[in-house]
Coordinates of C-alpha atoms in Angstrom, one line a residue:
Chain A
X1 CA 66.3 38.0 115.4
X2 CA 65.9 38.5 111.7
X3 CA 66.9 35.6 109.4
X4 CA 68.4 38.0 106.8
X5 CA 70.1 41.1 108.3
X6 CA 71.2 44.1 106.3
X7 CA 73.3 46.9 107.6
X8 CA 73.0 49.8 107.7
X9 CA 69.3 50.4 107.4
X10 CA 69.9 53.9 106.1
X11 CA 72.9 55.6 104.7
X12 CA 73.7 59.0 103.3
X13 CA 77.0 59.5 101.4
X14 CA 78.6 61.8 99.0
X15 CA 79.5 61.4 95.4
X16 CA 82.8 59.6 94.8
X17 CA 82.8 57.8 98.2
X18 CA 83.3 54.1 98.5
X19 CA 80.5 52.4 100.4
X20 CA 79.8 48.8 101.5
X21 CA 76.4 47.3 102.3
X22 CA 76.4 44.2 104.3
X23 CA 74.1 41.2 104.4
X24 CA 74.2 38.2 106.7
X25 CA 71.8 35.3 107.0
X26 CA 71.1 32.5 109.5
X27 CA 68.9 30.4 107.2
X28 CA 71.7 28.3 105.9
X29 CA 70.9 29.0 102.2
X30 CA 73.5 28.8 99.6
X31 CA 71.8 31.2 97.2
X32 CA 72.0 34.9 97.9
X33 CA 71.0 38.0 95.9
X34 CA 71.4 41.7 95.8
X35 CA 68.5 43.7 94.3
X36 CA 67.9 47.4 93.8
X37 CA 64.5 48.9 94.0
X38 CA 63.6 52.2 92.3
X39 CA 60.1 53.8 92.2
X40 CA 58.3 52.6 89.1
X41 CA 61.0 50.2 88.1
X42 CA 60.4 47.4 90.6
X43 CA 63.3 45.2 91.7
X44 CA 66.3 44.8 89.5
X45 CA 69.1 42.2 90.0
X46 CA 72.6 43.5 90.7
X47 CA 74.5 40.3 91.6
X48 CA 73.7 36.9 92.7
X49 CA 75.7 33.9 94.2
X50 CA 74.7 30.3 94.3
X51 CA 77.6 29.3 96.6
X52 CA 80.8 30.8 98.1
X53 CA 82.7 30.3 94.9
X54 CA 80.0 31.3 92.5
X55 CA 79.4 35.0 91.7
X56 CA 77.3 36.2 88.8
X57 CA 76.5 39.6 87.4
X58 CA 72.9 40.6 87.2
X59 CA 71.3 43.0 84.8
X60 CA 72.6 46.2 86.4
X61 CA 76.0 45.2 87.8
X62 CA 78.0 48.2 86.4
X63 CA 79.3 50.4 89.2
X64 CA 78.9 47.6 91.8
X65 CA 81.0 44.7 93.1
X66 CA 80.3 42.0 95.6
X67 CA 82.1 39.7 98.0
X68 CA 80.8 36.3 99.3
X69 CA 82.9 36.0 102.4
X70 CA 81.1 32.9 103.7
X71 CA 77.9 31.1 103.1
X72 CA 76.3 33.5 105.5
X73 CA 77.7 36.8 104.3
X74 CA 77.3 38.6 101.0
X75 CA 78.4 42.2 100.7
X76 CA 77.7 44.8 98.1
X77 CA 80.2 47.6 97.3
X78 CA 79.8 50.8 95.4
X79 CA 83.4 51.7 94.4
X80 CA 82.6 55.4 93.7
X81 CA 79.1 56.3 94.5
X82 CA 77.1 58.5 92.2
X83 CA 73.7 60.2 92.7
X84 CA 71.8 57.8 90.4
X85 CA 72.7 55.0 92.7
X86 CA 70.3 56.4 95.2
X87 CA 67.8 53.6 95.8
X88 CA 66.6 51.0 98.2
X89 CA 68.8 47.9 98.2
X90 CA 67.7 44.5 99.2
X91 CA 69.6 41.4 100.0
X92 CA 67.8 38.1 99.8
X93 CA 68.4 34.4 100.3
X94 CA 66.6 31.6 98.5
X95 CA 65.5 28.1 99.6
X96 CA 66.4 25.8 96.7
X97 CA 63.7 23.3 97.8
X98 CA 60.7 25.6 97.1
X99 CA 62.3 28.6 95.4
X100 CA 61.1 31.0 98.1
X101 CA 63.0 34.2 98.6
X102 CA 63.6 35.6 102.1
X103 CA 64.4 39.3 102.1
X104 CA 66.3 41.6 104.5
X105 CA 64.7 44.8 105.6
X106 CA 66.6 46.8 103.0
X107 CA 69.1 49.6 103.0
X108 CA 68.0 53.0 101.9
X109 CA 71.0 54.7 100.3
X110 CA 71.2 58.3 99.3
X111 CA 74.1 59.6 97.3
X112 CA 74.4 63.4 97.4
Chain B
X1 CA 64.2 36.9 77.7
X2 CA 61.3 36.5 80.0
X3 CA 59.3 39.5 81.1
X4 CA 56.7 40.1 83.8
X5 CA 54.1 42.8 83.3
X6 CA 51.9 44.3 86.0
X7 CA 49.6 46.7 84.1
X8 CA 48.0 48.4 87.1
X9 CA 50.5 50.8 88.8
X10 CA 47.9 51.6 91.4
X11 CA 44.7 50.0 92.7
X12 CA 42.2 50.9 95.4
X13 CA 39.7 48.8 97.3
X14 CA 37.1 49.4 100.0
X15 CA 37.7 47.6 103.3
X16 CA 36.0 44.1 103.3
X17 CA 35.6 44.1 99.5
X18 CA 37.5 41.9 97.0
X19 CA 40.2 43.1 94.6
X20 CA 42.2 41.5 91.9
X21 CA 45.7 42.4 90.8
X22 CA 46.8 41.5 87.3
X23 CA 50.1 39.9 86.2
X24 CA 51.1 38.5 82.8
X25 CA 54.4 37.0 81.8
X26 CA 56.1 36.0 78.7
X27 CA 58.0 32.7 78.5
X28 CA 58.7 29.8 76.2
X29 CA 59.3 27.5 79.1
X30 CA 56.8 24.9 80.2
X31 CA 57.9 24.5 83.8
X32 CA 58.4 27.4 86.2
X33 CA 57.2 29.0 89.5
X34 CA 55.2 32.1 90.0
X35 CA 55.0 34.3 93.1
X36 CA 53.3 37.2 94.6
X37 CA 55.3 39.3 97.1
X38 CA 53.9 42.0 99.4
X39 CA 55.8 45.1 100.4
X40 CA 54.1 47.2 103.2
X41 CA 55.3 50.6 104.2
X42 CA 57.8 49.0 106.5
X43 CA 59.5 48.0 103.2
X44 CA 59.9 44.3 104.2
X45 CA 59.2 42.0 101.3
X46 CA 56.9 39.2 102.3
X47 CA 55.9 36.1 100.3
X48 CA 52.2 36.0 99.8
X49 CA 51.6 33.0 97.6
X50 CA 53.4 30.6 95.3
X51 CA 52.3 28.6 92.3
X52 CA 54.0 25.8 90.4
X53 CA 53.2 25.8 86.7
X54 CA 52.7 22.1 86.5
X55 CA 49.9 22.3 89.0
X56 CA 46.5 23.1 87.5
X57 CA 44.9 23.8 90.9
X58 CA 45.1 27.5 91.8
X59 CA 47.0 28.2 95.0
X60 CA 45.3 29.7 98.0
X61 CA 46.5 31.1 101.3
X62 CA 43.7 32.2 103.6
X63 CA 42.2 35.4 102.0
X64 CA 44.7 35.3 99.1
X65 CA 44.1 33.2 96.0
X66 CA 45.4 33.2 92.4
X67 CA 43.9 32.7 89.1
X68 CA 46.6 30.9 87.1
X69 CA 45.9 30.7 83.4
X70 CA 48.9 28.9 81.9
X71 CA 47.8 29.1 78.2
X72 CA 47.1 32.8 78.6
X73 CA 50.3 33.4 80.7
X74 CA 48.3 35.1 83.3
X75 CA 48.7 35.0 87.1
X76 CA 46.3 37.3 88.9
X77 CA 46.0 37.7 92.7
X78 CA 42.7 38.0 94.4
X79 CA 42.4 39.4 97.9
X80 CA 39.1 38.7 99.6
X81 CA 37.7 40.6 102.6
X82 CA 40.3 43.3 102.2
X83 CA 41.8 44.7 105.4
X84 CA 43.7 47.9 106.1
X85 CA 46.8 45.9 106.6
X86 CA 46.7 44.7 103.0
X87 CA 47.7 48.1 101.8
X88 CA 51.1 47.7 100.2
X89 CA 53.0 47.3 97.0
X90 CA 52.5 43.9 95.4
X91 CA 55.1 42.3 93.1
X92 CA 54.5 39.5 90.8
X93 CA 57.6 37.3 90.1
X94 CA 58.5 34.5 87.7
X95 CA 61.1 31.9 88.4
X96 CA 62.6 30.7 85.2
X97 CA 63.7 27.1 84.7
X98 CA 67.2 27.8 83.6
X99 CA 69.8 29.5 85.8
X100 CA 72.5 31.8 84.8
X101 CA 72.8 35.0 82.7
X102 CA 72.1 38.5 83.8
X103 CA 68.5 37.7 84.8
X104 CA 69.5 35.2 87.4
X105 CA 66.5 33.0 87.9
X106 CA 63.9 35.4 89.2
X107 CA 62.2 38.2 87.3
X108 CA 60.0 40.7 89.0
X109 CA 57.2 42.9 87.7
X110 CA 57.2 46.6 88.5
X111 CA 54.6 46.4 91.1
X112 CA 51.1 47.5 91.9
X113 CA 50.4 49.9 94.8
X114 CA 47.2 48.8 96.6
X115 CA 45.3 51.2 98.8
X116 CA 42.6 50.1 101.2
X117 CA 39.9 52.6 102.1
X118 CA 38.2 52.3 105.5

């Protein structure tokens, strides 16, 4: 089983819909991240959390919200999806001892 | 704010040959980490190699090695004996010393797409 699991793997939705992307991990890491990947732009940080009570906005947090339900779960929500939120979304955890990131398999989101 | 620049959007290499991917970064910090991540068509992000700034010795992982030039703020990745499975997007990343703020603690470059010709 994957250490970092994202669901769904692919999602198509319509403009204005609320959508939630889920991430769960079995690595026991406190640090979790949500990134967005667009062609030619690389990975950009949406939100990050260093523990259950710590939530921080990244550089592109507008239009997104997150919930850290437990150490193992970190969800990303789009309150009202718009077409320019079409992208590949990654959840990641980080091992504080060596700074290594462990990524989920990504969720490809298309907003029509 | 720190930045990471990968100046080669695309690269190509012949199978069994050697290729070098470039990465430069801008920082005023003296202690930090640098990484190369690989993203094959399966889209899974995989850590290739990691370098601590305080270590002068260049990191190596099998066919992958880096040329870390701290004064020049350069961190290139060399892939020796290239294989078809090396075809992927490669991302350079910088881990800043201080946490917090909108950049979090990791900054990625925009990536280099590597093609391997048989």
